[in-house]
Short mmCIF file of C-alpha atoms and ligand atoms in Angstrom, two decimals:
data_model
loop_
_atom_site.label_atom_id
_atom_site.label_comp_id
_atom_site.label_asym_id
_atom_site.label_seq_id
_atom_site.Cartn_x
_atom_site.Cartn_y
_atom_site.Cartn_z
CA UNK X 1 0.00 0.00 0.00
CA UNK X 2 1.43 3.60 -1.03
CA UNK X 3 0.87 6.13 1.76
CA UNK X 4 -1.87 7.89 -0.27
CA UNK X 5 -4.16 5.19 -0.38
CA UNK X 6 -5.07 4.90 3.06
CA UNK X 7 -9.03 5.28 3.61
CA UNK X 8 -9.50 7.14 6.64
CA UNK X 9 -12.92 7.10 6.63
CA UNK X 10 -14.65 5.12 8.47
CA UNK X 11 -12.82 7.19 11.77
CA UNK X 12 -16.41 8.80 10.75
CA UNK X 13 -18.93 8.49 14.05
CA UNK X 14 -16.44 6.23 15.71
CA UNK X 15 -16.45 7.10 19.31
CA UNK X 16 -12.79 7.60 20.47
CA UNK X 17 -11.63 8.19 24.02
CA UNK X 18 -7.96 9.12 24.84
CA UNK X 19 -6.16 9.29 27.66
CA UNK X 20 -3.83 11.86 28.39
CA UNK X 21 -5.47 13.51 25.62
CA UNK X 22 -4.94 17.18 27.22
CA UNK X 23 -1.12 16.56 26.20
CA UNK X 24 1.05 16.62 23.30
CA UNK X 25 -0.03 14.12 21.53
CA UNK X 26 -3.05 13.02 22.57
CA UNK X 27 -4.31 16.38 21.48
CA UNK X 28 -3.29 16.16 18.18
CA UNK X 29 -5.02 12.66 17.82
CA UNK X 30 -8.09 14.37 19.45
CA UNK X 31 -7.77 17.46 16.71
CA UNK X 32 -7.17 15.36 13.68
CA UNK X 33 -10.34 12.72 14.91
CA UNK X 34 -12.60 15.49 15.21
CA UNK X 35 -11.17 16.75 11.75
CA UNK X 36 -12.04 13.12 10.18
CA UNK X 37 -15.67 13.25 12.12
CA UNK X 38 -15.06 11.35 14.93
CA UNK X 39 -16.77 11.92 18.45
CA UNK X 40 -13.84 12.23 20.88
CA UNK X 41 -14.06 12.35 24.73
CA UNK X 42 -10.30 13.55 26.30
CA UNK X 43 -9.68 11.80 30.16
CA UNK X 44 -6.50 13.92 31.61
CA UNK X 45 -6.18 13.97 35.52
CA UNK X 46 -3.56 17.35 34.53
CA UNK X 47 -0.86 16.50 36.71
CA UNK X 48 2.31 18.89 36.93
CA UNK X 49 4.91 18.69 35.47
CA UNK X 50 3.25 16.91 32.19
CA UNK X 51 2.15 18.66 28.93
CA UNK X 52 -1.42 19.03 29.83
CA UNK X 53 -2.95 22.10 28.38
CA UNK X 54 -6.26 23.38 27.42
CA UNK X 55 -4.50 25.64 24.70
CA UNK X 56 -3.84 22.09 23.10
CA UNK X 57 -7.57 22.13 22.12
CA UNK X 58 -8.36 25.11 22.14
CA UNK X 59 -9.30 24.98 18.04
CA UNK X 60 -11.88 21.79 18.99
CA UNK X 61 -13.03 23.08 22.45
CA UNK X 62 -16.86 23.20 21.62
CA UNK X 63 -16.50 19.64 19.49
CA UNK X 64 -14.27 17.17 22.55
CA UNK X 65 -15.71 16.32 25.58
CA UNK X 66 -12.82 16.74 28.53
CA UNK X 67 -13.18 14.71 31.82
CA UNK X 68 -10.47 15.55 34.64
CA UNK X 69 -9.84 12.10 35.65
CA UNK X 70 -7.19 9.91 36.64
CA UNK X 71 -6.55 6.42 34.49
CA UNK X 72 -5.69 5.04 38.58
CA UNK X 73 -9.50 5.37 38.92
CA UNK X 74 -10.39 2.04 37.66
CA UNK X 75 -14.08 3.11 38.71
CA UNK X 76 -14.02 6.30 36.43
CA UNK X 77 -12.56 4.17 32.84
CA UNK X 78 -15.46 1.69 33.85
CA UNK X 79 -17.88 4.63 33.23
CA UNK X 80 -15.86 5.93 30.56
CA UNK X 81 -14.74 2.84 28.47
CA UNK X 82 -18.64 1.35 27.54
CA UNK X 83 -19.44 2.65 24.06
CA UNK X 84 -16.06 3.50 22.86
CA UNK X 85 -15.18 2.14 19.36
CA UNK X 86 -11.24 3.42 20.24
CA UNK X 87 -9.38 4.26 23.10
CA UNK X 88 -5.90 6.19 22.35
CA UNK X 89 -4.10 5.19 25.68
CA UNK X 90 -1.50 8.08 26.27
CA UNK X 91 -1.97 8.93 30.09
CA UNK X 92 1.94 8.34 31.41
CA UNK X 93 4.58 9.32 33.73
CA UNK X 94 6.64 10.57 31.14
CA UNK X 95 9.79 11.71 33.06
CA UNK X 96 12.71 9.17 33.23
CA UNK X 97 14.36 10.61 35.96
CA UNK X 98 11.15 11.05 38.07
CA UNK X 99 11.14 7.37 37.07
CA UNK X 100 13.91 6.37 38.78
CA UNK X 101 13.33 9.21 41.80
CA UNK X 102 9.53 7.47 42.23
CA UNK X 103 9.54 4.40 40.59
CA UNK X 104 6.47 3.10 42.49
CA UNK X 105 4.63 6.40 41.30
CA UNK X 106 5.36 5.60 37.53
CA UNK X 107 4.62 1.63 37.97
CA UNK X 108 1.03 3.03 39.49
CA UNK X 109 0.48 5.19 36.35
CA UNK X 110 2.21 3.37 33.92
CA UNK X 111 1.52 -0.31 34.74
CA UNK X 112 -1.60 0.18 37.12
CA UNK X 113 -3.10 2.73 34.83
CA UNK X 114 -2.45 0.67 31.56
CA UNK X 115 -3.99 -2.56 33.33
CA UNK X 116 -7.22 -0.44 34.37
CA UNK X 117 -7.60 0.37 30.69
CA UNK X 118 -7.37 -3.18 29.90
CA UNK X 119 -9.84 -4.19 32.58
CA UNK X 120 -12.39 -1.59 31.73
CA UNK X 121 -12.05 -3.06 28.01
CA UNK X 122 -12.41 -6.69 29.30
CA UNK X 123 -15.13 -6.23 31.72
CA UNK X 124 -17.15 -3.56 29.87
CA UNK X 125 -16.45 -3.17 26.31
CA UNK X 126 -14.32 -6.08 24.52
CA UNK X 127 -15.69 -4.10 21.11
CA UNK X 128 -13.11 -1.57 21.81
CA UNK X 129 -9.52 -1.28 20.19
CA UNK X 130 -6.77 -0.04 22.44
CA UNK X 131 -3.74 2.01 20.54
CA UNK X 132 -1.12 1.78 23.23
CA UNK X 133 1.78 4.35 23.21
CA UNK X 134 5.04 2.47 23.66
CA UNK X 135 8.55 4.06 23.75
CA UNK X 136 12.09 3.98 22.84
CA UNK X 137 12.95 3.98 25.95
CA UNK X 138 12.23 0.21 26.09
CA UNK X 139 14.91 -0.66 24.37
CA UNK X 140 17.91 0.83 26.14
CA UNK X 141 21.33 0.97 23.99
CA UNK X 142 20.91 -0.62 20.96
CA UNK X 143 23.04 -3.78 19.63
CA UNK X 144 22.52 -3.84 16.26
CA UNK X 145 20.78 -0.61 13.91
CA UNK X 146 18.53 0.43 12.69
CA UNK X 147 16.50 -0.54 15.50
CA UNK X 148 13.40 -2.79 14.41
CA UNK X 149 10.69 -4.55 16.35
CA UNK X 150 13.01 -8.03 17.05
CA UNK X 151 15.82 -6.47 18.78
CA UNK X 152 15.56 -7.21 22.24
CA UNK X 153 14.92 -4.55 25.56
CA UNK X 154 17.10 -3.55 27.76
CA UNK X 155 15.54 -0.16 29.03
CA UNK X 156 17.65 1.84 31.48
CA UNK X 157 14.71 3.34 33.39
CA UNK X 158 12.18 2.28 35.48
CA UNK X 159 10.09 4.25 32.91
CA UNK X 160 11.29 2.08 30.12
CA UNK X 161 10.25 -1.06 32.38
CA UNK X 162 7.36 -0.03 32.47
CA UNK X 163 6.77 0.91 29.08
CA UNK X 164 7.75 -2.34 28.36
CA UNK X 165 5.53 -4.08 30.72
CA UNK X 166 2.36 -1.84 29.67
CA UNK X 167 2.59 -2.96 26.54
CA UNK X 168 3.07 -6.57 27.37
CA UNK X 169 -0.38 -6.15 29.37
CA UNK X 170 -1.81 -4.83 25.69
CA UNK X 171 -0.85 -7.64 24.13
CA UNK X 172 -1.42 -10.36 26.86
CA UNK X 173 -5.00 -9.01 26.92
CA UNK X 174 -5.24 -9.54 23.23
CA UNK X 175 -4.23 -12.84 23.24
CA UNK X 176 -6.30 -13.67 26.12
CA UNK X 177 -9.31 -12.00 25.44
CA UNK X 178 -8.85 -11.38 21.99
CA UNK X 179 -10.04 -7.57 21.53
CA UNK X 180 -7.95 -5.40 19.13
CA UNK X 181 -4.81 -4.13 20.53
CA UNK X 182 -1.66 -2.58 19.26
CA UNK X 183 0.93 -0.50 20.82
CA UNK X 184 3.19 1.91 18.88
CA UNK X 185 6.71 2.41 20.04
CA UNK X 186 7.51 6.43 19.88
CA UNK X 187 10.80 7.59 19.01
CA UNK X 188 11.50 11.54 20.23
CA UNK X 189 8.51 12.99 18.67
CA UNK X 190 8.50 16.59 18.64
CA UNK X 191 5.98 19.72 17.39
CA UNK X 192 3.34 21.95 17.71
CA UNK X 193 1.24 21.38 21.17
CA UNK X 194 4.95 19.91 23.14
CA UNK X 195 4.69 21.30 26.59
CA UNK X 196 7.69 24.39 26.10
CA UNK X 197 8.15 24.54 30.33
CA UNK X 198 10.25 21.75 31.24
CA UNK X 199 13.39 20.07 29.72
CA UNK X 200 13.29 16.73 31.16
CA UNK X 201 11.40 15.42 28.14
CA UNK X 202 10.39 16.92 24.59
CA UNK X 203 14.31 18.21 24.92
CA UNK X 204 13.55 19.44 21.35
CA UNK X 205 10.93 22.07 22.11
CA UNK X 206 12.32 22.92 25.21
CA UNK X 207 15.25 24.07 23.24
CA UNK X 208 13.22 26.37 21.17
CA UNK X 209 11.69 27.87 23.88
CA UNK X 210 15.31 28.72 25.21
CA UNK X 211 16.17 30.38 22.04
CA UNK X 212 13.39 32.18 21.49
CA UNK X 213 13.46 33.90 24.63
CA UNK X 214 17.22 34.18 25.15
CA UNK X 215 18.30 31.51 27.42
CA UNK X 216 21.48 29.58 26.23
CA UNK X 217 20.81 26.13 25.30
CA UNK X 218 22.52 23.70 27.39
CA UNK X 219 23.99 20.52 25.94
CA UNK X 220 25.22 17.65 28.19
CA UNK X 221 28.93 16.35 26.75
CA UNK X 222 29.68 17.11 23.36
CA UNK X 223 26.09 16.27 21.46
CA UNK X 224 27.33 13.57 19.78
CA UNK X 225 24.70 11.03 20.39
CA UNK X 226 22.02 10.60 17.39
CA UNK X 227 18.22 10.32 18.11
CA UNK X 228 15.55 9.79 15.62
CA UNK X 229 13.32 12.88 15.74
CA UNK X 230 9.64 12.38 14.05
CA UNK X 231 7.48 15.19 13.79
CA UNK X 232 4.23 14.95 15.17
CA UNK X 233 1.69 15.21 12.56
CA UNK X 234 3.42 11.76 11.16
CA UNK X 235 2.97 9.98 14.63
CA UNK X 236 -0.86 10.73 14.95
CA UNK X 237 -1.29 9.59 11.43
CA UNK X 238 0.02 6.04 12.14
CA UNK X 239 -2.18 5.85 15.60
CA UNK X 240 -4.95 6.75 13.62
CA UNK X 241 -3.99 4.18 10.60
CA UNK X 242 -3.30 1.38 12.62
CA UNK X 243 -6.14 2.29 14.99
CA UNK X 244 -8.31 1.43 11.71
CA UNK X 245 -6.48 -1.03 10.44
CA UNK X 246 -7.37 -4.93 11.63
CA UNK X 247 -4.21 -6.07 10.00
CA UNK X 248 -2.16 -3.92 13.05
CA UNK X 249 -4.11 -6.20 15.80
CA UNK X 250 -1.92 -8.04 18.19
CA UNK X 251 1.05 -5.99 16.78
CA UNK X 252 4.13 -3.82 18.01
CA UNK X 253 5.35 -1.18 15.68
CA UNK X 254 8.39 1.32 15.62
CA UNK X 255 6.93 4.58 14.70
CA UNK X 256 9.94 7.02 14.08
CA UNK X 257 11.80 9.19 10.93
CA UNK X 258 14.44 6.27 10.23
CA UNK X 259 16.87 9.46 10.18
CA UNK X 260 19.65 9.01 12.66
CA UNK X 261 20.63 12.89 13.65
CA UNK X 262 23.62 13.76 15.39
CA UNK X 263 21.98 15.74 18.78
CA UNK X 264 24.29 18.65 18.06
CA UNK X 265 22.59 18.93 14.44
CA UNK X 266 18.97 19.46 15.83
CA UNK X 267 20.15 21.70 18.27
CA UNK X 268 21.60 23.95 15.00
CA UNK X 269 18.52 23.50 13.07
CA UNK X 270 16.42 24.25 15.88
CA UNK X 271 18.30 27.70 16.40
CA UNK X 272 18.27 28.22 12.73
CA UNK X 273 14.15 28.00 12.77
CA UNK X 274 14.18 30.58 15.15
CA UNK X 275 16.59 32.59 13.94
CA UNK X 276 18.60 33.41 17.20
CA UNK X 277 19.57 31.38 20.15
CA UNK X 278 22.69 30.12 21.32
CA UNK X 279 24.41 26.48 23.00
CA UNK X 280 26.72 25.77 25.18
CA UNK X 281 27.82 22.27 26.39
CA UNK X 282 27.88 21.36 29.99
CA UNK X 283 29.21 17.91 31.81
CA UNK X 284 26.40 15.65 31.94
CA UNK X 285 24.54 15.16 35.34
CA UNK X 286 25.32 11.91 37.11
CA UNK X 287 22.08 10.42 37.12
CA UNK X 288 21.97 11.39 33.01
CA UNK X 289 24.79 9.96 32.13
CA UNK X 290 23.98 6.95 34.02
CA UNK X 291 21.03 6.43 32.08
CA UNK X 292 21.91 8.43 28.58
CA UNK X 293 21.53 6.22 24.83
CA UNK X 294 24.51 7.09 22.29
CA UNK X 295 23.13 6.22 19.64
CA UNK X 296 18.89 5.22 18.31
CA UNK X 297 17.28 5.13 14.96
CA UNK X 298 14.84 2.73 14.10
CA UNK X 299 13.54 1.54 10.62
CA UNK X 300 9.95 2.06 9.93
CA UNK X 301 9.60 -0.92 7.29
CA UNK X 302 6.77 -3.11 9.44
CA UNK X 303 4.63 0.03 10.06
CA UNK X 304 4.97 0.74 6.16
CA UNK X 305 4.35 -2.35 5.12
CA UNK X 306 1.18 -2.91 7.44
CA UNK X 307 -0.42 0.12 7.09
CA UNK X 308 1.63 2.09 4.09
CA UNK X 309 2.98 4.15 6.99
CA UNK X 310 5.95 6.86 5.92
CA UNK X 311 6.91 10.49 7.47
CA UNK X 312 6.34 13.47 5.66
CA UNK X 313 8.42 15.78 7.36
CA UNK X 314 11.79 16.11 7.52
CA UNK X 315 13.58 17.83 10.90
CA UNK X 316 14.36 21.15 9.10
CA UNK X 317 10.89 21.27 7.62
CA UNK X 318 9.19 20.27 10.93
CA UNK X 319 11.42 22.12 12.92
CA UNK X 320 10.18 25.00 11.30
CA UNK X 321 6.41 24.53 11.41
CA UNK X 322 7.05 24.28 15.08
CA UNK X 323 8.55 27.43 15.60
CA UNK X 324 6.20 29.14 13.93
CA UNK X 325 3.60 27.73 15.82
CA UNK X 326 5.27 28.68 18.87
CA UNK X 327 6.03 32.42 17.64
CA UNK X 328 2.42 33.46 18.43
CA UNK X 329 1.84 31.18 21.28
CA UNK X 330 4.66 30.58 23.41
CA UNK X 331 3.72 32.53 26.39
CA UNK X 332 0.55 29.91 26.69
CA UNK X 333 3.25 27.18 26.90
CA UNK X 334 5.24 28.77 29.95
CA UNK X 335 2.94 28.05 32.82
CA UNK X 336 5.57 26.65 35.13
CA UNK X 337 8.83 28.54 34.42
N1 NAD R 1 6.73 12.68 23.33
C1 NAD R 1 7.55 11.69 23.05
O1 NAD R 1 8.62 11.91 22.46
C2 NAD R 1 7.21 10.28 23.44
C3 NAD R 1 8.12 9.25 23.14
C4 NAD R 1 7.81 7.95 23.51
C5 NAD R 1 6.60 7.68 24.11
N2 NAD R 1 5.74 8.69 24.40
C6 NAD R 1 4.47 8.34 25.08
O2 NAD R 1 3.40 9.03 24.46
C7 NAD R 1 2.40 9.32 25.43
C8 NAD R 1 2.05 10.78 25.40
O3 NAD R 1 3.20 11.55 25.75
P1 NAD R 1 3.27 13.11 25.51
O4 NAD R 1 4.57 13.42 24.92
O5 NAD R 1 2.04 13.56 24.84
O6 NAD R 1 3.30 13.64 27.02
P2 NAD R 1 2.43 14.78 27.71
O7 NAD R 1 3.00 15.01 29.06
O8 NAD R 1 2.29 15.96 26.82
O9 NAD R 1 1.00 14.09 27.84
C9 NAD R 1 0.72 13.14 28.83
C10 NAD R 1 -0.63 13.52 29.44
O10 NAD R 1 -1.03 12.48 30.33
C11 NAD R 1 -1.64 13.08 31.44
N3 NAD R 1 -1.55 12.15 32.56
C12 NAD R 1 -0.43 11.80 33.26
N4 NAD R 1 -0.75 10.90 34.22
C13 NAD R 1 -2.09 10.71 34.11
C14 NAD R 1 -2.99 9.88 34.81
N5 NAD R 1 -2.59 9.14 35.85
N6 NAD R 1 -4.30 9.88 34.43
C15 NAD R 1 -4.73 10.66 33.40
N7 NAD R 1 -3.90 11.48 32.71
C16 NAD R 1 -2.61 11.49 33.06
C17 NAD R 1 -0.84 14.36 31.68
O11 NAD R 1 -1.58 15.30 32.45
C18 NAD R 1 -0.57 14.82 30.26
O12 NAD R 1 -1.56 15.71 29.80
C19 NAD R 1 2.95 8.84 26.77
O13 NAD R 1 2.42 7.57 27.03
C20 NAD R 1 4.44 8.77 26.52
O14 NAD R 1 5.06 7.83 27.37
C21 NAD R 1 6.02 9.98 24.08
#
């Protein structure tokens, strides 16, 4: 299948709930389902310091349904999961030092949380499909590159543990109880709606906020490592492809650019897009360097071949799309600094 084939819709009426979906990119899954007509309630329980924000939706306000609720409430997802044709589970602990400073706190949002989905699904509504977001982070320092769905994990965070054992739970329950389930692994997705407060994740908008209001960038050791950067508008179109798609069911998928860039590089490009900014480099923190990856990139060929899955955007392209978003709206973005 070519990417342009793709029928999206019959996302048309579906009902779609997502968790997290007051974040980064649960928001733009909830902005581009209303866009294809689908009926979309958001469950966030806005803890600090995540990327909750209403400014996420504030262009679908009047068309999303938003519950404050927490995905430990197994109670609340039992009200919340009957009727769904979709549920988008993106409610995390996202932090991977928090991970390791709490690591019961992230196993009772991560693992708990993930399980009450499943449970709500299994006792309420085995109709529903579950996209589950999975992570790099599960994999720890690769052996062998590109990265693809075989190569085994070795996560060094209790966050990537329990990444790892969320998504486990996805697929046990599909094999179990058989309702639709996937879970897409995330590389470092980055663009418009990226909480712009905090640098302990989303390192890539965090350094456009520092540029574009003077702060010098700070880079641990001297950059080298290479992520794979994928810009966001290409990660919510696989979640909603393989959300449609049976063929994804029971599947894991690596959802990232298949560009391996040099950390120093997207720091460059990302000063270029806002034209001003500058970087200095720093000695890594103990605990970072402890827990740092040298080098990621993953190939995209399963997702491709599944769904007909590619990215559109390159970094410089992307890059700049998210600065200009950001131009007009950073100061909505700067709750906590
Ligand atoms: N952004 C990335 O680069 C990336 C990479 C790999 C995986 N992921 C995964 O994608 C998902 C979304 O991440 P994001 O970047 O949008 O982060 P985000 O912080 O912007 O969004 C996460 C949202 O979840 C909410 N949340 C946290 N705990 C909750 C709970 N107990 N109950 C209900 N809501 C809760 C937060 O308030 C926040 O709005 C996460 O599962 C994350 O682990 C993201």
């Amino acid at each position: 299948m070519s990417h342009s084939d793709f029928d999206f819709t019959a996302m048309k009426n579906k009902r779609v709930l997502i968790s997290g979906g007051l974040g980064f990119i649960g928001s733009n899954i909830a902005q581009r389902c209303v866009a294809l007509g689908a009926k979309v309630t958001i469950l966030d329980a806005c803890i600090e310091p995540y990327g909750w924000n209403h400014a996420n939706i504030e262009e679908v306000r009047n068309d999303v349904r938003v519950i404050k609720g927490d995905v430990r409430n197994r109670g609340l997802l039992f009200e919340l999961v009957p009727g769904q044709d979709f549920v988008f589970h993106m409610a995390a602990q996202v932090g991977r030092e928090i991970s390791i400073e709490q690591p019961e706190f992230d196993t009772e949002i991560n693992c708990i949380g993930t399980l009450n989905v499943l449970e709500a699904i299994r006792q309420h509504n085995t109709g529903a499909k579950i996209v589950f977001a999975g992570s790099r982070g599960q994999i720890g320092e690769p052996v062998y590159m590109p990265v693809d769905e075989n190569h085994p994990q070795n996560p060094t965070d209790v966050y990537g543990i329990n990444k790892m054992a969320g998504e486990q739970y996805v697929l046990l329950y599909n094999k179990i109880y058989g309702f639709p389930a996937v879970s897409l692994r995330l590389n470092n997705v980055y663009g418009p709606r990226c909480q712009m407060h905090a640098g302990f994740y989303g390192i890539l908008n965090w350094f456009m906020a520092n540029a574009m209001q003077d702060k010098v960038i700070t880079v641990y050791g001297d950059g080298q490592q290479t992520r794979d950067y994928v810009y966001i508008s290409d990660v919510v179109d696989a979640f909603v492809r393989v959300a449609l798609s049976d063929a994804a069911n029971g599947e894991i998928y690596f959802v990232g650019s298949g560009v391996e860039t040099v950390f120093l590089d997207m720091v460059k490009t990302v000063i270029a897009s806002v034209g001003k900014g500058e970087y200095k480099h720093i000695p890594f923190p103990k605990t970072r360097e402890a827990i740092d990856i040298k080098k990621f990139v993953v190939t995209y060929q399963k997702l491709h071949d599944a769904v007909g899955w590619q990215p559109q955007t390159d970094l410089k392209t992307g890059v700049q799309m998210t600065a200009d978003f950001y131009q007009k709206r950073l100061q909505k973005y700067q709750r906590n600094s």
